[in-house]
Each structure stands twice: as structure tokens, then as C-alpha cells.
CSV table of C-alpha atoms and ligand atoms in Angstrom, one decimal:
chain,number,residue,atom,x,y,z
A,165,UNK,CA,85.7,68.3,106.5
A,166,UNK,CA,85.4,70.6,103.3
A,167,UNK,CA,84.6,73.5,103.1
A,168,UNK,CA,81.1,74.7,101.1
A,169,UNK,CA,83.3,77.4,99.3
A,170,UNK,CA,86.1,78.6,97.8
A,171,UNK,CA,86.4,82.0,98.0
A,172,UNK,CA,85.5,84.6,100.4
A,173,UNK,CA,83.1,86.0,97.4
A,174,UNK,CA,81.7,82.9,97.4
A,175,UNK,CA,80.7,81.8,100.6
A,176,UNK,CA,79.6,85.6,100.9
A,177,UNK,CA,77.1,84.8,97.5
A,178,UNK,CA,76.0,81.8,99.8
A,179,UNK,CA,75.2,83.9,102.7
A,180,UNK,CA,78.1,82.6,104.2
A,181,UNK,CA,79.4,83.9,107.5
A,182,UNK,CA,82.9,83.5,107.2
A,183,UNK,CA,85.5,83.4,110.5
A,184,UNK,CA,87.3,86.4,108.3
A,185,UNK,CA,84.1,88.4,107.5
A,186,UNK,CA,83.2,88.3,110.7
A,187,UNK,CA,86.7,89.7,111.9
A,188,UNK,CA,86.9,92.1,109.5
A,189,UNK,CA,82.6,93.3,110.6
A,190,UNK,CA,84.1,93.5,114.2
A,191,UNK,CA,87.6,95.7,113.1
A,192,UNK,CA,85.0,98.1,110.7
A,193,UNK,CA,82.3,98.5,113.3
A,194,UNK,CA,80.1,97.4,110.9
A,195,UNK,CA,77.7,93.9,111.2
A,196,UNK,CA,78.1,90.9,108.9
A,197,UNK,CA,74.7,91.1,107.5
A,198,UNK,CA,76.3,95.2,106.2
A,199,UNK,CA,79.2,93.2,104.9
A,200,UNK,CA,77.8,90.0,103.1
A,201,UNK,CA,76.6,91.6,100.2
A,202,UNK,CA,79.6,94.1,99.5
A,203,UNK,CA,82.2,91.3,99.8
A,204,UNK,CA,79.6,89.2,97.6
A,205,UNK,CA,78.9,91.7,94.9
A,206,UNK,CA,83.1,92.9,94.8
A,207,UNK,CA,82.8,95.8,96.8
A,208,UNK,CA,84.6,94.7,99.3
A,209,UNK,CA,87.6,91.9,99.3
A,210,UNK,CA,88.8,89.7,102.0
A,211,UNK,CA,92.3,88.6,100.8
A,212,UNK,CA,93.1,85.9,103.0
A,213,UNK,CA,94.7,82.9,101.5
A,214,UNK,CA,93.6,79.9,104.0
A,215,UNK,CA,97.4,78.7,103.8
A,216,UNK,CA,98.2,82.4,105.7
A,217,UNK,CA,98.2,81.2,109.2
A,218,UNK,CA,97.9,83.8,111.7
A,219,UNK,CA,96.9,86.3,109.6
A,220,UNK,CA,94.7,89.2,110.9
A,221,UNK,CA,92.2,89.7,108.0
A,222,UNK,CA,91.8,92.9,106.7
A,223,UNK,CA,88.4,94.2,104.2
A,224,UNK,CA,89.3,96.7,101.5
A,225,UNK,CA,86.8,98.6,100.4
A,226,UNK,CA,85.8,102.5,99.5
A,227,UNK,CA,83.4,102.4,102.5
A,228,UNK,CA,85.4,100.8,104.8
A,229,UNK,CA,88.5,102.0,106.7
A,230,UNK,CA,91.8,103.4,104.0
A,231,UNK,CA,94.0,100.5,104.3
A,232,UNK,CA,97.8,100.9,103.5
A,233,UNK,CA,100.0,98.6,101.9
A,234,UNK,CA,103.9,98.3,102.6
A,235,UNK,CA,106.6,96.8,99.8
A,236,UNK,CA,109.6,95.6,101.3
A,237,UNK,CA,111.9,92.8,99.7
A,238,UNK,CA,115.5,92.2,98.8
A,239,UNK,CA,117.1,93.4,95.6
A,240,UNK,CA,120.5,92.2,93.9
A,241,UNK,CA,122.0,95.7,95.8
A,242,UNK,CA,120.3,95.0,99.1
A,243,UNK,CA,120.3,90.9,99.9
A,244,UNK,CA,120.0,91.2,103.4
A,245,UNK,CA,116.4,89.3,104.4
A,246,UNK,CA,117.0,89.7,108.5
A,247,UNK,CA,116.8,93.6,107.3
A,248,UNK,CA,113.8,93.1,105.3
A,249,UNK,CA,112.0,90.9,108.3
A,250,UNK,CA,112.3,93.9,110.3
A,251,UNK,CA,110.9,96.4,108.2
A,252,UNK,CA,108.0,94.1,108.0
A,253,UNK,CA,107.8,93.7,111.8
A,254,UNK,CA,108.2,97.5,112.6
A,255,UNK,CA,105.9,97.9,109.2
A,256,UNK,CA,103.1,95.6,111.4
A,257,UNK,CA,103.7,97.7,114.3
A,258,UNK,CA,103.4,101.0,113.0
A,259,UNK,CA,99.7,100.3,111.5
A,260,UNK,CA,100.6,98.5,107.8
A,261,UNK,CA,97.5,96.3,107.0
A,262,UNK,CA,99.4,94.5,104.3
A,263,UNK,CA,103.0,93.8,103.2
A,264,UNK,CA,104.1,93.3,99.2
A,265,UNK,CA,107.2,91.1,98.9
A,266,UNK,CA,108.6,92.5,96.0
A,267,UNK,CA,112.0,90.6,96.4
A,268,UNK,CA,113.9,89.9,93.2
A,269,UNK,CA,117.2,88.5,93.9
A,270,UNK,CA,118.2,84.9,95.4
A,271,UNK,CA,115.6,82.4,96.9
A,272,UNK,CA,112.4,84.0,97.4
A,273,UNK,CA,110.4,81.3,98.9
A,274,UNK,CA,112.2,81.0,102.2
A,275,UNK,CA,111.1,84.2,102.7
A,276,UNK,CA,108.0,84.7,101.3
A,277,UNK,CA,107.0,81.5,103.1
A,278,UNK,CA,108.4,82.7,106.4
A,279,UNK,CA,105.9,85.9,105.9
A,280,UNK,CA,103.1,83.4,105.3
A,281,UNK,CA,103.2,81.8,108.8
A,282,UNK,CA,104.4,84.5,110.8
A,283,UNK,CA,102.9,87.9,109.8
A,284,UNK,CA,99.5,89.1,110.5
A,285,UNK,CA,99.3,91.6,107.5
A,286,UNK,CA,97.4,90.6,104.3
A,287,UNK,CA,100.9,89.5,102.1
A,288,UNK,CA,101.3,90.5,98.2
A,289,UNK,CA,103.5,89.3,95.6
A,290,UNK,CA,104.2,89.8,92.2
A,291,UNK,CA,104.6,86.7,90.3
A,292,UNK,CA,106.1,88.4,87.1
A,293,UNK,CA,109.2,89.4,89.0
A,294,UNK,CA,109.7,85.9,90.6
A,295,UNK,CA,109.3,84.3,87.5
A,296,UNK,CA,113.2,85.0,86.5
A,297,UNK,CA,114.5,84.3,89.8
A,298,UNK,CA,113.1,80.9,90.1
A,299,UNK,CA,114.0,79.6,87.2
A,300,UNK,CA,117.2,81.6,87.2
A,301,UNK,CA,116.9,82.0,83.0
A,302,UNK,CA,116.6,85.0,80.8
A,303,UNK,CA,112.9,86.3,80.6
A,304,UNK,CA,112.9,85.3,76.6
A,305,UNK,CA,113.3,82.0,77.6
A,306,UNK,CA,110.6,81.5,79.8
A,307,UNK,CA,107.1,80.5,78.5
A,308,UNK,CA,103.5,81.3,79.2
A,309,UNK,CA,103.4,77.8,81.5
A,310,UNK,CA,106.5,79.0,83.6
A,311,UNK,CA,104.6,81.9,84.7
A,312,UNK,CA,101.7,80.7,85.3
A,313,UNK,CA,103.1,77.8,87.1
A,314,UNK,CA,105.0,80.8,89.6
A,315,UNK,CA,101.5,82.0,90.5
A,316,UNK,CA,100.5,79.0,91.3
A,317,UNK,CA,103.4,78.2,93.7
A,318,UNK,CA,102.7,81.6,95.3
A,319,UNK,CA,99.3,80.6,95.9
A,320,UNK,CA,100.1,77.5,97.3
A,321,UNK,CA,103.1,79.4,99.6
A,322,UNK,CA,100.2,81.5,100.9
A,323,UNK,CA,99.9,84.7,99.5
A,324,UNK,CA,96.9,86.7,100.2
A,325,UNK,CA,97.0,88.7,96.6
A,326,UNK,CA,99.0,88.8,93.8
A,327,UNK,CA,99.5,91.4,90.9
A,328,UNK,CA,99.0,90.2,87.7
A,329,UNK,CA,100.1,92.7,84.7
A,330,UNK,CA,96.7,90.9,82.5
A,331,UNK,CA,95.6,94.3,81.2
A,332,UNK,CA,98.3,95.3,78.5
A,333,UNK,CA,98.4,93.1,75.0
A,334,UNK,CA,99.5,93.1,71.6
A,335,UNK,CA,97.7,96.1,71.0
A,336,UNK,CA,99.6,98.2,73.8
A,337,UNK,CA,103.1,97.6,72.4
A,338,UNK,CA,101.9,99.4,69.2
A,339,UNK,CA,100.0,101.9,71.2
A,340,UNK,CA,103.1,102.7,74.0
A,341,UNK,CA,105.2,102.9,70.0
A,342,UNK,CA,102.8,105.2,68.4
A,343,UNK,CA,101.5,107.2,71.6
A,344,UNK,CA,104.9,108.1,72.6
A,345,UNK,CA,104.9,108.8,76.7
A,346,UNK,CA,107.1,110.8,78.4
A,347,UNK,CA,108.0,108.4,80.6
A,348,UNK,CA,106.6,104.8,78.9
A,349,UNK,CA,105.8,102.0,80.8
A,350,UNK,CA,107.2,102.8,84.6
A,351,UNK,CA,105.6,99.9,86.6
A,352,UNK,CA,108.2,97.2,86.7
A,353,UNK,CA,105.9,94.3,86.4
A,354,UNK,CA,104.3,95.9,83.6
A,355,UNK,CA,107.7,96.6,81.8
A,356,UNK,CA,108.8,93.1,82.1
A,357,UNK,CA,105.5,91.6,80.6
A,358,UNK,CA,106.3,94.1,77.9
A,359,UNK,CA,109.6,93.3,77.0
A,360,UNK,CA,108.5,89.4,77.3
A,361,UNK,CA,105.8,90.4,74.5
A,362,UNK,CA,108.2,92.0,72.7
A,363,UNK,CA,111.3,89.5,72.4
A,364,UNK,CA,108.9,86.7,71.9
A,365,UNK,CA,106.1,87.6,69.9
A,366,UNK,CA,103.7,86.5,71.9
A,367,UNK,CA,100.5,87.3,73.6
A,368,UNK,CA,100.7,88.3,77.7
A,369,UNK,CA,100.4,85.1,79.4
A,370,UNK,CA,98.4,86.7,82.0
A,371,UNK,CA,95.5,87.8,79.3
A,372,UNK,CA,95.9,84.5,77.3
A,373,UNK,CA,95.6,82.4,79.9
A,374,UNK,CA,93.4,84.5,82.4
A,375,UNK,CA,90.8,81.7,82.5
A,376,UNK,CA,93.6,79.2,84.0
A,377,UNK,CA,94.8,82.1,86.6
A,378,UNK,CA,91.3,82.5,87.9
A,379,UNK,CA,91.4,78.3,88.6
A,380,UNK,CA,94.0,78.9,90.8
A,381,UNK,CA,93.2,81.8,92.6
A,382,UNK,CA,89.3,80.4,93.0
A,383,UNK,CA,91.3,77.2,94.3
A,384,UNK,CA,93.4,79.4,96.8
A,385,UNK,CA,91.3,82.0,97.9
A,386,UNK,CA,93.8,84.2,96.1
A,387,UNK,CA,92.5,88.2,95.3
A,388,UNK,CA,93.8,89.5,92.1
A,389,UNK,CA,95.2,92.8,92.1
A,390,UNK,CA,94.8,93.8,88.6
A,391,UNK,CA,98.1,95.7,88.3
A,392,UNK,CA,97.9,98.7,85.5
A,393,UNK,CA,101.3,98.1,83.6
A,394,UNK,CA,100.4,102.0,81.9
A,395,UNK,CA,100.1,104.1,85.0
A,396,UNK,CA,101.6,107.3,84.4
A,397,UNK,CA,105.0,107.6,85.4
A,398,UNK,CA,104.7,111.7,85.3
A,399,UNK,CA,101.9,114.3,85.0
A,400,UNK,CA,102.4,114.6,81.4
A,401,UNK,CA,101.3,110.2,80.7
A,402,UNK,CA,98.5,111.1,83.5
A,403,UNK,CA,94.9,109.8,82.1
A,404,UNK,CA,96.2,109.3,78.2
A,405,UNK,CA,95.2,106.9,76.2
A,406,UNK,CA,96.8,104.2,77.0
A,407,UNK,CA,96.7,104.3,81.0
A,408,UNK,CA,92.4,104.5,80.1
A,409,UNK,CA,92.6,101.5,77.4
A,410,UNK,CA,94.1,99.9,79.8
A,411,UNK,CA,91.5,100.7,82.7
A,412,UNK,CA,88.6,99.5,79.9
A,413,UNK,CA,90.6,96.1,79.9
A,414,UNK,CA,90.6,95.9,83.6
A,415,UNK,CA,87.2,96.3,83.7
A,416,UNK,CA,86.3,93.3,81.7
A,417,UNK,CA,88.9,91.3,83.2
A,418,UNK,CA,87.3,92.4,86.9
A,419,UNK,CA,83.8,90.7,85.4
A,420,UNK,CA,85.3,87.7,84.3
A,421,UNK,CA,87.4,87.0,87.6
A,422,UNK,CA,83.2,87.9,89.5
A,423,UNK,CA,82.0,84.8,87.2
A,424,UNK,CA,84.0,82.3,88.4
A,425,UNK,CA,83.9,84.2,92.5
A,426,UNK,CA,87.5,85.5,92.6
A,427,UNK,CA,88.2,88.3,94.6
A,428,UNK,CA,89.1,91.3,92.2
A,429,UNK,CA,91.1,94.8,93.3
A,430,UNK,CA,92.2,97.0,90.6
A,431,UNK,CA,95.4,98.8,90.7
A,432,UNK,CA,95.8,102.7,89.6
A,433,UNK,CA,97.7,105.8,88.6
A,434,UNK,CA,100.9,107.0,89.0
A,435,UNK,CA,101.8,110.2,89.0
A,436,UNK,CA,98.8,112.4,88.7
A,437,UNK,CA,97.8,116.0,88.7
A,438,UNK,CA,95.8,117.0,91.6
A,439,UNK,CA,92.7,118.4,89.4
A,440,UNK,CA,92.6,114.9,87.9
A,441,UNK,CA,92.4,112.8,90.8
A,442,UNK,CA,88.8,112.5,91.6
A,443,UNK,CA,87.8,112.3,88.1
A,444,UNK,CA,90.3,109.1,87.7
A,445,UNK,CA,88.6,107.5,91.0
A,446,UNK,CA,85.1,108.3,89.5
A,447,UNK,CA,86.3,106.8,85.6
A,448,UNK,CA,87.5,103.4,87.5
A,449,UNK,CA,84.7,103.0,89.7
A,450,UNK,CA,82.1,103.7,86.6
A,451,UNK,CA,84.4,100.9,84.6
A,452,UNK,CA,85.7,98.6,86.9
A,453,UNK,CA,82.0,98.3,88.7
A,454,UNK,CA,82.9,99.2,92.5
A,455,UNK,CA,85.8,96.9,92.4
A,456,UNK,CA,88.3,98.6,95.1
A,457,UNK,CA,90.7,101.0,93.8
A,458,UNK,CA,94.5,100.2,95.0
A,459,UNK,CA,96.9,103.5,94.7
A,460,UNK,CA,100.3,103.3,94.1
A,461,UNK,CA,100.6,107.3,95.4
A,462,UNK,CA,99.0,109.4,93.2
A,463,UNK,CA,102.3,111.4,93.2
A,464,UNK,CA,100.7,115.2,92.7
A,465,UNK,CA,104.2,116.2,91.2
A,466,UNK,CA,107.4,115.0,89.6
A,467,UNK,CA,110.1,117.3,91.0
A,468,UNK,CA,110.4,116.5,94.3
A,469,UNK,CA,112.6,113.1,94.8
A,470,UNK,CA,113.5,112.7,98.1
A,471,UNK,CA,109.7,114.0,99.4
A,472,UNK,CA,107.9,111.5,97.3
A,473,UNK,CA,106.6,110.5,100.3
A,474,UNK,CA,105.0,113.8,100.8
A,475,UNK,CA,103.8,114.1,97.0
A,476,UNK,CA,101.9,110.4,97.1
A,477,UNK,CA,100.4,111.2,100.6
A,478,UNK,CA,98.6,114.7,99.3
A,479,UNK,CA,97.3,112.4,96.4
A,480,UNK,CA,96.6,109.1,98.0
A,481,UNK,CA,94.5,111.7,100.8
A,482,UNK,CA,92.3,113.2,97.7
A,483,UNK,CA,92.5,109.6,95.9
A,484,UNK,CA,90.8,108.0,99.2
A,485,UNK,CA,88.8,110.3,99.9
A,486,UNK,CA,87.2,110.4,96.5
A,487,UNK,CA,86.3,106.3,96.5
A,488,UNK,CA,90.1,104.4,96.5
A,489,UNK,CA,90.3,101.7,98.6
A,490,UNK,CA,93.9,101.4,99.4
A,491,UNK,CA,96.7,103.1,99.5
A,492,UNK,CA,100.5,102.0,98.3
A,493,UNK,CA,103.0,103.8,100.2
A,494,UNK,CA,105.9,105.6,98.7
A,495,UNK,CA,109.2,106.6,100.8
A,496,UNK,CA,111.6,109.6,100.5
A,497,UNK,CA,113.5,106.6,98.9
A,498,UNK,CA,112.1,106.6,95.9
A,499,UNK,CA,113.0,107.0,92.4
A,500,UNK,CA,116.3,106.9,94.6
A,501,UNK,CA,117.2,103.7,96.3
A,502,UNK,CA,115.6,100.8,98.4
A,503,UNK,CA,114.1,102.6,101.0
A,504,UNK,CA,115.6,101.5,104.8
A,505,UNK,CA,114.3,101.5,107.8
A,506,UNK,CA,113.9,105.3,108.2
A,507,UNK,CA,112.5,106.0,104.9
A,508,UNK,CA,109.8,103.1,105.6
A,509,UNK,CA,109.2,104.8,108.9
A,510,UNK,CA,108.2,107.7,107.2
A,511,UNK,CA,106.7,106.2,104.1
A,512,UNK,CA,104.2,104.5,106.5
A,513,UNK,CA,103.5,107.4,108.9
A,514,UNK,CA,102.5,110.1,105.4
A,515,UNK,CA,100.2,106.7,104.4
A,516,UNK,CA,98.4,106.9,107.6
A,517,UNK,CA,98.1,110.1,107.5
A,518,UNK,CA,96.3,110.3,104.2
A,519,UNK,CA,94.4,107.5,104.6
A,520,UNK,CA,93.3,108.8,108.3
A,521,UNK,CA,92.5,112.3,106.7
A,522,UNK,CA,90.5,110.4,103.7
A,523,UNK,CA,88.9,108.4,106.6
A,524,UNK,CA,87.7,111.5,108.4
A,525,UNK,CA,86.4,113.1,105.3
A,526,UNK,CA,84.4,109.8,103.9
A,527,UNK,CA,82.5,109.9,107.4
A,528,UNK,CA,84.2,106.4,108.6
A,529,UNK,CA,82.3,105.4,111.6
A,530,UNK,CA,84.7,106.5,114.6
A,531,UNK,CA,87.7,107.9,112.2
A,532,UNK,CA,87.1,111.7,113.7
A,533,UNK,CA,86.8,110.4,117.4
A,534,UNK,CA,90.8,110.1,117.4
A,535,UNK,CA,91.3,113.9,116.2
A,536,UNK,CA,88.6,115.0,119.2
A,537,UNK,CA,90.3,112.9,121.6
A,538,UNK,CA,93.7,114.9,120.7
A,539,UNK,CA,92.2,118.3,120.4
A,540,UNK,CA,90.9,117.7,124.1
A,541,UNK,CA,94.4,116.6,125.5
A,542,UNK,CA,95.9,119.8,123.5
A,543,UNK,CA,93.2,121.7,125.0
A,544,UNK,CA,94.2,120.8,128.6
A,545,UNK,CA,97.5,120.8,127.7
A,546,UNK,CA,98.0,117.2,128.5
A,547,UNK,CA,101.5,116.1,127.2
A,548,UNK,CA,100.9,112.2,127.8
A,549,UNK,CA,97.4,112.0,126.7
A,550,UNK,CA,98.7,113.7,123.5
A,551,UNK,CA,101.5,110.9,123.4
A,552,UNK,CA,99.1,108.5,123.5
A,553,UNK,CA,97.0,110.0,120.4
A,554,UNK,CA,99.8,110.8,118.1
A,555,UNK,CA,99.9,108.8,115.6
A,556,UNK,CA,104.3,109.0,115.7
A,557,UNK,CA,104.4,109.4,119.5
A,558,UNK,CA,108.3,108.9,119.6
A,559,UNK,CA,108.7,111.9,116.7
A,560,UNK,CA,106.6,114.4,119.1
A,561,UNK,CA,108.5,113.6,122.2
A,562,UNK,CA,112.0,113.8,120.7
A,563,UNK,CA,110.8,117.1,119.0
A,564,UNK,CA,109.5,118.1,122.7
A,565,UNK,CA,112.4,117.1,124.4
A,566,UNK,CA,114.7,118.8,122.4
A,567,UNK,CA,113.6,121.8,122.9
A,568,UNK,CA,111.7,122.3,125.8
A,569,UNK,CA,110.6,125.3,128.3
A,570,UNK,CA,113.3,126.8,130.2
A,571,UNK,CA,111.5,127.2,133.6
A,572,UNK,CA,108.5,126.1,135.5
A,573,UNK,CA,105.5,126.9,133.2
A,574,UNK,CA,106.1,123.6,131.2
A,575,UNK,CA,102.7,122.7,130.7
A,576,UNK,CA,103.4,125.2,127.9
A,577,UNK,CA,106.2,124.7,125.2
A,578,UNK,CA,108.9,126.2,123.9
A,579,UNK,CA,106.9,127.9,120.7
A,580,UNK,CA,104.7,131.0,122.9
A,581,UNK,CA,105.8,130.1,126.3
A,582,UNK,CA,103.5,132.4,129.0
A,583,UNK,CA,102.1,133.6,125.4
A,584,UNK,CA,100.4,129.9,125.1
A,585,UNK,CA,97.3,130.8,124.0
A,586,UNK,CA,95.8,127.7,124.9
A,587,UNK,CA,96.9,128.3,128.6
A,588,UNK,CA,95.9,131.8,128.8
A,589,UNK,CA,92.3,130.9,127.3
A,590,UNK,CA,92.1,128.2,130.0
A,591,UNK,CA,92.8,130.4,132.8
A,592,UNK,CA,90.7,133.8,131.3
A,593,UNK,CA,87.8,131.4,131.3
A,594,UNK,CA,88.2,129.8,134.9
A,595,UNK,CA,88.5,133.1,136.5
A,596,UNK,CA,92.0,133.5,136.8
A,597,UNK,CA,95.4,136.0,136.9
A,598,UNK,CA,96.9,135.6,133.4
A,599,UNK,CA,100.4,136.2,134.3
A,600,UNK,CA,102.4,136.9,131.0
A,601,UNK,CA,106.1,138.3,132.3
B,747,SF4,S1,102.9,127.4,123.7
B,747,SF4,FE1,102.0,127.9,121.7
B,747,SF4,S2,102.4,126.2,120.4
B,747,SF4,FE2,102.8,125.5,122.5
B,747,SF4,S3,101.0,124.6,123.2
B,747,SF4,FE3,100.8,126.8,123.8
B,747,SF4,S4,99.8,127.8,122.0
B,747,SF4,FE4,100.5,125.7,121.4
């Protein structure tokens, strides 16, 4: 039988109960009647392509739990896929709610298929960086159709969202010439629509022919990530012209995609100064109408490669906690390398971390239990109940293990020893001999 809608958005305009609304109501702690009008108004997106078996839907929203987002894919350096399938897995494991296959070397649809029936995590692509792959010719030789044509085989593959560089035109190549960043165009998407404009003279596809992109995402249940090709790629390009002309485009575009009931996120900054953060969440939310805010960091500082997972978790904290959405992780990898398995390890763990912290300080319903459950387990000095409430349990115990108490007062550790202060406020207030020698 049919189905009475499309689109998440629309069966949600309906009144629509969908099987993946009500999943997502029961993961949120929230009800479905709470829900139905966020995910119908844009608030909130689904992204779940019906062609995504098994996938575990997942609702991104400011008011709902910080979701995280994991890119993993092959490169013309780093081909191995069996690699790649087990960063996803491991990604899955360690708490990612969706995976971007960024892959741009060899056949990507073996791949990007396999991710479509076998992982539960919301999958993105960007199309753009497919586009020369497939058809395995230079990107002045490919035309408007061909790329639209690559977004519709995505779609039809499965994915759950796609980013779609629609925001930059004619007008940006002047402004990018005249402006003069420090650091141009950084996002690689953005750059590649760029140069396309450039060689060929022509419009972005994506803009032009925005009206036959939202057919086929209405047609696939497939969310548009509005990717912003001008994010700042250092604090000096951070909220300039053309990274907020860009923003006022997104906006619009966000409207148009709500008229025909496609699922809108908007992408955002960059590298960012810490004093601008919350007034770039506010500036996107006033423009882009509560659509949810998808951060690729914000890295609070330039000079630390190597810790770029550190700089983007400070941000994406403040970022989330001031109305994003979602958060993009960023490894120690880069502006270095493809990150490998350790460096998504940690990407993923600083991610959770901010988005947990952002969690906690937005009032999420049941965010701050976690941290009470682990103060009372430090309190009673509980090793394994604080290895079951760490969010990198394997970390703690190595660290613990390593260096652990010499003799038998091991309910301490090795930091104060008899000087624990948590032990000797334990025993001061039961009543008993503190013994510190
Ligand atoms: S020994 Fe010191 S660091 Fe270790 S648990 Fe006790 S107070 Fe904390």
C-alpha cells in the first residue's frame, strides 16, 4: 500500500504519527504529540531515508538531545574500505548518531550502499565530491544534469541527508575576489562548486536547479543539509561578509525546501572566536527560522593542529549550548591527515563531551542524571560503578591501572592516597579513626 506522505515533515503537517517520530519521542523522553509540531514546522528533522533499512532514527533539534556526526570515507591516500567499515562500526559503538561518507576515490556506491543496509546511524553524503568519481571526468566537464543526477542516485542508494553547497552564486565569486579572506573558501564541497562556477561560467547547479533537488529529496525522504561553502576557515574570515550573505541565502533556500515539505538543516561556521559564538547561533536561528543548526566545530582557535579536537569541542559545547543542533566532530587529525582509528576514537569522545555538557546546560530532560550518578559512585569511591558511568571507561581503567595504590587502601588512588579526601570525609562523618600514616 502507499503511503499518505512523503516526508517526515509532511506526514508530521498531517498529524501523522510516523514509526520514526514515534522512536525518536521514546529515545528524547518526550511524547509524539510534543514532537508533531516541531518536526512539522522544521524545528526538528527526522532524516531517515525509507531505503535505510535498519536504521535507528535519530531527531535533531536545538531542544532535543546534541547529536554528533562522524565523517569517515576513503581518500586516493587511504583506499582501504574494510578500515573505513570499522571506524564506522566502533563510530556506532562509541555513541555517533550519524556517519558522513565523505569518500572520494574509487567506487563509492558499494560502500555507501553497504552503510545503507547495515548501519543504524542516520548516513550523510556529499554529492559534489561524488560527482567526479562517478563519472571519472574532470569537474569542467561535468554539467548541471550530472550532478544533479548524483544526488538523485544517492537518494535512491539510501542516504538519510545530503550536503548541497546551494547557497554560494555568481555573486560570491566576485565577493570571495573583492573581499579577500585569509583563508577563502575552506569547505571542500564549497571549493569545488566554486571552481566549477568558475571554469565554466555558469550558475551553481545546486541554486539553479534547487526546485528539481527538492523533487527528489520530497520523493526520498531525503533532509538537506544546507552546506555553507563560506564558513570561516580561521578567526580572521569569522562572521564577514561573505560567510553572513551566505547565511541570508540559506535562509530563503530553508523556506523554499518548507513549501514543498523537505526536511531542511543548515550547516555553520568554522573557525570561530569564542565571543562570537552565541551571537552566530542567535543570527542563524533569527534567519534560517528555527531550522537546526549543524556545526562543523566551531574551532575557538587556529594554532593548535594536532588538538583540533580539543579547539572544536570548547566551541561546539558553547555552539550547542546556545541553540545548535548538531555537532560535526573534528579529530587531532585534522588539517593533518585522514584521521585513523585513534584519532576517531578521540574525535568522537571530545564530541560527546560537548554535546553532553551543552545537554546539561540546555536543561535536556535526564542529561544531568548521568553526572549525579557518577558523583555518587566517586563519592563512595566505587571504582566499577564509575566504569560503568564514564563515558571512555577503557581510558579511565588503563589510566588506573597504570598507576595504582601501592598497598591495601586501594579504594583510594594513587593521586592523595590516605590523604583522599573523599575517604577521609566519609569516614569523619560516620564516626570514625581517620588514619593518615
Ligand atoms: S585519592 Fe585524591 S584524587 Fe584519588 S579519589 Fe581520593 S581525593 Fe580523588
Amino acid at each position: 500500500m502507499e503511503k499518505a506522505y512523503h516526508t517526515q515533515m509532511e506526514a508530521a503537517r498531517m498529524g501523522i504519527v510516523t514509526p520514526e517520530l514515534e522512536i525518536v519521542a521514546k529515545k528524547e523522553n518526550r511524547t509524539t504529540a510534543e514532537l508533531l509540531p516541531l518536526v512539522a514546522s522544521g524545528k526538528v528533522v527526522i532524516p531517515a531515508n525509507p531505503r535505510h533499512k535498519g536504521l535507528s532514527p535519530s531527531g535533531v533539534g536545538s531542544m532535543l538531545k546534541t547529536k554528533i556526526n562522524v565523517n569517515l570515507g576513503v581518500s586516493r591516500d587511504c583506499k582501504d574500505y574494510d578500515v573505513e567499515m570499522k571506524k564506522v562500526l566502533s563510530a556506532v559503538e562509541m555513541g555517533a548518531e550519524a556517519i558522513m561518507d565523505l569518500s572520494s576515490h574509487g567506487n563509492t556506491q558499494p560502500f555507501r550502499r553497504k552503510l545503507c543496509s547495515e548501519c543504524p546511524a542516520m548516513i550523510g553524503t556529499v554529492p559534489v565530491y561524488d560527482s567526479v568519481i562517478h563519472y571519472q571526468r574532470d569537474l569542467a566537464t561535468l554539467t548541471a544534469q550530472d550532478f544533479i543526477d548524483v544526488v538523485r542516485l544517492h537518494a535512491e542508494d539510501g542516504v538519510d541527508f545530503v550536503t548541497l553547497h546551494c547557497g554560494i552564486t555568481r555573486k560570491t565569486i566576485e565577493q570571495i575576489r573583492n573581499h579577500k579572506r585569509k583563508m577563502n573558501i575552506v569547505s571542500r564541497g564549497g571549493s569545488l562548486v566554486f571552481a566549477w562556477m568558475s571554469m565554466t561560467g555558469n550558475e551553481n547547479p545546486f541554486y539553479e536547479y534547487y526546485d528539481e533537488i527538492l523533487e527528489i529529496c520530497r520523493e526520498h525522504d531525503v533532509t538537506i543539509s544546507l552546506g555553507d561553502a563560506c564558513r570561516p576557515g580561521c578567526l580572521a574570515d569569522a562572521t564577514d561578509v561573505c560567510q553572513i550573505e551566505e547565511l541570508v541565502r540559506l535562509g530563503e533556500l530553508t523556506k523554499r525546501a518548507w513549501a514543498k515539505d523537505v526536511q531542511v538543516m543548515v550547516e555553520g561556521p568554522g573557525h570561530v572566536p569564542l565571543d562570537q559564538i552565541a551571537a552566530n547561533m542567535k543570527v542563524q536561528q533569527t534567519i534560517c527560522q528555527g531550522a537546526p543548526f549543524y556545526v562543523l566545530g566551531p574551532l575557538v582557535t587556529d594554532i593548535a593542529p594536532g588538538y583540533d579536537h580539543i579547539t572544536a569541542a570548547i566551541g561546539g559545547a558553547v555552539a550547542a549550548a546556545s541553540g545548535a543542533a548538531f555537532l560535526c566532530y573534528v579529530t587531532p587529525a585534522e588539517h593533518l591527515a585522514l584521521p585513523n582509528v585513534e584519532d576517531v576514537k578521540q574525535g568522537i569522545i571530545a564530541s560527546r563531551i560537548a554535546a553532553h555538557a551543552a545537554d546539561i546546560a540546555k536543561g535536556i530532560p535526564g542529561a544531568r542524571d548521568w553526572d549525579d550518578r557518577m558523583a555518587d559512585a566517586r563519592r563512595a569511591l566505587d571504582w566499577d560503578a564509575q566504569w560503568a558511568e564514564a563515558i571512555d571507561p577503557e581510558t579511565a581503567k588503563a589510566i588506573r591501572a597504570d598507576r595504582a595504590p601501592e598497598d591495601d587502601h586501594s579504594d583510594t588512588c594513587s593521586m592523595c592516597g590516605k590523604f583522599c579526601a573523599v575517604r577521609s570525609m566519609n569516614k569523619a562523618l560516620a564516626g570514625e579513626y581517620i588514619d593518615i600514616l
